[in-house]
PDB file of C-alpha atoms and ligand atoms in Angstrom:
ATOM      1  CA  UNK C  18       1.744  -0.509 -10.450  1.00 89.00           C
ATOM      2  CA  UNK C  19      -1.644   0.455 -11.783  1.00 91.00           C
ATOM      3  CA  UNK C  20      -3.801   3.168 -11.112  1.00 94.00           C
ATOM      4  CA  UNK C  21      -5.664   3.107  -7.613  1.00 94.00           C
ATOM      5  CA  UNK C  22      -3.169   0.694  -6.423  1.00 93.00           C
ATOM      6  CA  UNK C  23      -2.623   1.358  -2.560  1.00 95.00           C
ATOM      7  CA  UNK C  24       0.061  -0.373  -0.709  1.00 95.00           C
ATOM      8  CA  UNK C  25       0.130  -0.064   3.288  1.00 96.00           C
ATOM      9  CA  UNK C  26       2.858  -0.821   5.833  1.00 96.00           C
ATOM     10  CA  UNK C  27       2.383  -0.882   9.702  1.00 97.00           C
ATOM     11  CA  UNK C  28       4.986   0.480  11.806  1.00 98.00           C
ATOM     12  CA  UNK C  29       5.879   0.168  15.605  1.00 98.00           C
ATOM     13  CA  UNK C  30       8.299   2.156  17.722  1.00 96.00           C
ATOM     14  CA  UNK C  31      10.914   1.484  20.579  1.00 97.00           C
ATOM     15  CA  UNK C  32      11.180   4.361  23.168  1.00 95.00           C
ATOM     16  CA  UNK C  33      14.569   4.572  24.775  1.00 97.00           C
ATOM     17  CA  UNK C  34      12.816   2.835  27.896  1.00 97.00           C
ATOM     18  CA  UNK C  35      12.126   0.139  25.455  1.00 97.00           C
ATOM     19  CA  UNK C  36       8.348   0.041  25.476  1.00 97.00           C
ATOM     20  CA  UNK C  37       7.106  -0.275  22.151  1.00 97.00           C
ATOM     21  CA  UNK C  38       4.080   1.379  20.579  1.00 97.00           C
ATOM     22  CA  UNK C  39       1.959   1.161  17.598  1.00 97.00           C
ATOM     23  CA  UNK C  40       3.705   3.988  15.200  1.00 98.00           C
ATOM     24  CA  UNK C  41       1.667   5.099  11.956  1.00 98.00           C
ATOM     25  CA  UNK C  42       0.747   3.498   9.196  1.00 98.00           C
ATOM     26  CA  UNK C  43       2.701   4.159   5.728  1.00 98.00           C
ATOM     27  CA  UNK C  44       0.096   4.659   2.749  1.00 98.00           C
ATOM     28  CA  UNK C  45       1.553   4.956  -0.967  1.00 97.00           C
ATOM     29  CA  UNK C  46      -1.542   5.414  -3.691  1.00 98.00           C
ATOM     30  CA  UNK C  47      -1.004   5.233  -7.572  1.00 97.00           C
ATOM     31  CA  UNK C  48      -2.841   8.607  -8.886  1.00 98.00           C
ATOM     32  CA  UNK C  49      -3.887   8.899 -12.045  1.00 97.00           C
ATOM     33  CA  UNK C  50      -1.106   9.580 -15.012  1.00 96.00           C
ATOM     34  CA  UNK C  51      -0.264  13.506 -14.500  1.00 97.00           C
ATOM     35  CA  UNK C  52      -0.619  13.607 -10.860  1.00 97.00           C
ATOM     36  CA  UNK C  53       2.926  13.861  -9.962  1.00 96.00           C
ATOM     37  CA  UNK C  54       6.042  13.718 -12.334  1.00 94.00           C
ATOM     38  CA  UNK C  55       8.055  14.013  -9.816  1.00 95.00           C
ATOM     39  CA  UNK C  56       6.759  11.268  -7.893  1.00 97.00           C
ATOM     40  CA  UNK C  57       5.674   9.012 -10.305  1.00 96.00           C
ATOM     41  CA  UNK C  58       2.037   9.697  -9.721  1.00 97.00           C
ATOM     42  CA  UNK C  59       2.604   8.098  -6.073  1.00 98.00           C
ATOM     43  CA  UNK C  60       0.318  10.162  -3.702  1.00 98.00           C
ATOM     44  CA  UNK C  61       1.883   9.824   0.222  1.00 98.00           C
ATOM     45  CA  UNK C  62      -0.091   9.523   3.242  1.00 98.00           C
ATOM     46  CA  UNK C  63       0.289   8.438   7.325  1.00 98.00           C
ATOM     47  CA  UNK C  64      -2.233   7.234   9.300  1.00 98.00           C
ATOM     48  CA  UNK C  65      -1.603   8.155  13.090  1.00 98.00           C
ATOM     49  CA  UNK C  66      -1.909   5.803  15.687  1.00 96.00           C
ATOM     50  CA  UNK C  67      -4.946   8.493  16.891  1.00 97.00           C
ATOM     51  CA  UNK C  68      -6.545   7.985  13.574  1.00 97.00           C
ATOM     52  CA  UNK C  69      -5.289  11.441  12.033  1.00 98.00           C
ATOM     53  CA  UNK C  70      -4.351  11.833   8.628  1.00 98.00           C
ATOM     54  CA  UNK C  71      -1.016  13.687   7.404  1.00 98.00           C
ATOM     55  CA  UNK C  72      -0.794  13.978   3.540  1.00 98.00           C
ATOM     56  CA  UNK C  73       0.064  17.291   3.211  1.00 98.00           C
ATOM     57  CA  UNK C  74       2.563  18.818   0.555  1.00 97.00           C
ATOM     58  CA  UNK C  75       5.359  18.824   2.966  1.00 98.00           C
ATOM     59  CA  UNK C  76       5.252  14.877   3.517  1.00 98.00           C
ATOM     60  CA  UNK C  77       4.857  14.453  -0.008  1.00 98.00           C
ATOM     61  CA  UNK C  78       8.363  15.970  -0.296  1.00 98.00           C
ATOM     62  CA  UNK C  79       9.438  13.980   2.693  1.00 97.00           C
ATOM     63  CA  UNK C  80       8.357  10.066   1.434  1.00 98.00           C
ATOM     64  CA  UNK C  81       9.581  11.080  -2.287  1.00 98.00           C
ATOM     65  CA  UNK C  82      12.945  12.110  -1.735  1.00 97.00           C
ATOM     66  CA  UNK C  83      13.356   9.021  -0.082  1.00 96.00           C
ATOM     67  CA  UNK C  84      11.242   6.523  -2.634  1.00 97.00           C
ATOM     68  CA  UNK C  85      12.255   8.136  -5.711  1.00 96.00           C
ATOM     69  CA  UNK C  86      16.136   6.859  -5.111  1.00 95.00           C
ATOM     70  CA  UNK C  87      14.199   3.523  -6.058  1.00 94.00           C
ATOM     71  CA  UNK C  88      14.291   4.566  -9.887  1.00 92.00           C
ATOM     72  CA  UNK C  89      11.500   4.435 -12.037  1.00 90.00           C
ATOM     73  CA  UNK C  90      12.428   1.310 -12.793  1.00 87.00           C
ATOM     74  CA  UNK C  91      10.825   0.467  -9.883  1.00 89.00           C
ATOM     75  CA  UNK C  92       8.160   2.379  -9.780  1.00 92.00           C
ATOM     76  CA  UNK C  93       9.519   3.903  -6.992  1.00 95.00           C
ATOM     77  CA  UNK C  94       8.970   0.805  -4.563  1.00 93.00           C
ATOM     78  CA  UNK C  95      11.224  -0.549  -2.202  1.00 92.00           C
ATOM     79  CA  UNK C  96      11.081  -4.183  -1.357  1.00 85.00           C
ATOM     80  CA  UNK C  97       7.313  -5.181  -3.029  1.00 79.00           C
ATOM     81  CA  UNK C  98       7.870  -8.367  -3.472  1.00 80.00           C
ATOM     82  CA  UNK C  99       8.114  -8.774  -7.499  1.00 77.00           C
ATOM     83  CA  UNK C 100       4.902 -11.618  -7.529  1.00 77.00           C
ATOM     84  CA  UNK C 101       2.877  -8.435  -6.590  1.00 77.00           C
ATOM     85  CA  UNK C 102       4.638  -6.046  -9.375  1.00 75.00           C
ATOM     86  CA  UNK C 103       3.347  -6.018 -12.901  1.00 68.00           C
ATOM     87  CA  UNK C 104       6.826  -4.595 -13.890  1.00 55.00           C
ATOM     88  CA  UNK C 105       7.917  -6.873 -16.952  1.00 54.00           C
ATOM     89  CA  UNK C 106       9.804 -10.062 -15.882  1.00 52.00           C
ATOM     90  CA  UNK C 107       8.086 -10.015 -12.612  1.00 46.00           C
ATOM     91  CA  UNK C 108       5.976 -13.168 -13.274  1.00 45.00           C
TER      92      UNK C 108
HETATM   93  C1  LIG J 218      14.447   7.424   4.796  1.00 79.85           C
HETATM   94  C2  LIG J 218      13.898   6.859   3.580  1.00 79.85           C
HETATM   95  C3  LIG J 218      12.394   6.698   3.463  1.00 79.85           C
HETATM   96  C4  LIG J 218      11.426   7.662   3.654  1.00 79.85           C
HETATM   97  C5  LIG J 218      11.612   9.127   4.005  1.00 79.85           C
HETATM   98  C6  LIG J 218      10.152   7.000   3.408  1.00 79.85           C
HETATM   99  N1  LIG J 218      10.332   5.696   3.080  1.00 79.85           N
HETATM  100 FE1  LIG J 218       8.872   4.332   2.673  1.00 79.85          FE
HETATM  101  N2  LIG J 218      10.271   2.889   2.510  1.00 79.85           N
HETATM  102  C7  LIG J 218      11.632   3.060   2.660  1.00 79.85           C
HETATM  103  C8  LIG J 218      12.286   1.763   2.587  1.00 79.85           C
HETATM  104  C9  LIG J 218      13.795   1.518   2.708  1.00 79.85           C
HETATM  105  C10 LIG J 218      11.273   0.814   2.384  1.00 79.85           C
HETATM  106  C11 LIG J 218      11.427  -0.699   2.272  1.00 79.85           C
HETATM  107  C12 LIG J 218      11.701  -1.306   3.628  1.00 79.85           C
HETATM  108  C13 LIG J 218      10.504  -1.333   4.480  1.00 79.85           C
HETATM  109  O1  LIG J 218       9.419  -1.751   4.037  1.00 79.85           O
HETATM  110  O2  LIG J 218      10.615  -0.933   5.667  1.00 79.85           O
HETATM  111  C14 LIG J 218      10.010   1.545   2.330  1.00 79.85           C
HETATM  112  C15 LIG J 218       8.796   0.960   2.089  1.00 79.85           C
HETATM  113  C16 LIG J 218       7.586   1.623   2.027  1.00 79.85           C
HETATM  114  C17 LIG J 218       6.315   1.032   1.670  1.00 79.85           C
HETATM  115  C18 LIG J 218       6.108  -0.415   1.202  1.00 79.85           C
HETATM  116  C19 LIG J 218       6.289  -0.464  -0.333  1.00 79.85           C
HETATM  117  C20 LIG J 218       7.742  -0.399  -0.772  1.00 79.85           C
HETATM  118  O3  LIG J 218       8.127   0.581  -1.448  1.00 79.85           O
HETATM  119  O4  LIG J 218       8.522  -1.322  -0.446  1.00 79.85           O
HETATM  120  C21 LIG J 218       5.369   2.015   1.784  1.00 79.85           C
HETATM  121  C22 LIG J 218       3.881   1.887   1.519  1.00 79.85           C
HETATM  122  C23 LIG J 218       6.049   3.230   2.208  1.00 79.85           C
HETATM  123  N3  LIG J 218       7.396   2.965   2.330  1.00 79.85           N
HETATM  124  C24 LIG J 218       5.442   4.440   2.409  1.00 79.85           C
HETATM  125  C25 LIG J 218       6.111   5.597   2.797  1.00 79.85           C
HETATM  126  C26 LIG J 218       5.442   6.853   3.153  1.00 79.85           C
HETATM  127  C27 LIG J 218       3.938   7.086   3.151  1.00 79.85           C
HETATM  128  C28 LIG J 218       6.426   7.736   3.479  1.00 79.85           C
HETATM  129  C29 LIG J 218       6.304   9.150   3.995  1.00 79.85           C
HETATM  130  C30 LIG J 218       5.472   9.327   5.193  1.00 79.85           C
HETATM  131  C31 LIG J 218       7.707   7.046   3.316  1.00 79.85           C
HETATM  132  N4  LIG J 218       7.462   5.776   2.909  1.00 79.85           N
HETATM  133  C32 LIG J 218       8.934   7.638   3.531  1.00 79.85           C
HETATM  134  C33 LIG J 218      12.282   4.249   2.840  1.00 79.85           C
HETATM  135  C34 LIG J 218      11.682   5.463   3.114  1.00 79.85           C
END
């Protein structure tokens, strides 16, 4: 993906009484080349259903272990659909 590309996904959750609520919002940003080898210059962030921010380094650690199993292949993304990719082949 290219630089300063941001990719959002809304999240709900069940409680065991089975009400559901708005859970956070999942932010992934492309930094700049350098930013992170680790995880592929992907900078983490959630948005709280209250409005606060977490993007510390600790849930940096906690979104890349997980996203990172993706390969570099794919850039570290799950299930982007490929029409949004600009990984070669994807068009
Ligand atoms: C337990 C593994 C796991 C962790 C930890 C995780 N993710 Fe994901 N993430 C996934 C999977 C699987 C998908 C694709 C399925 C989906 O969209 O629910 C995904 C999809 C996404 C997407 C949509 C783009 C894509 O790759 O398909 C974003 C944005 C995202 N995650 C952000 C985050 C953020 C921010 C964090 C940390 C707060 C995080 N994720 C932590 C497994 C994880």
């Amino acid at each position: 993906m290219p630089v300063k590309s941001v990719l959002a996904k809304d999240s709900f959750i069940v409680g065991q009484d089975g009400r559901i609520a708005v859970g956070p919002l999942f932010v992934m940003e492309k930094r700049p080349a350098g930013f992170s080898q680790v995880a592929s210059d992907w900078h983490y962030a959630m948005v709280m259903p209250d409005g606060v921010i977490r993007q510390n380094a600790a849930l940096q650690k906690f979104c890349n272990t997980c996203h990172r199993r993706a390969g570099a292949g794919n850039d570290h993304l799950m299930f982007l659909p490929l029409p949004y990719r600009l990984a070669k082949g994807a068009r």
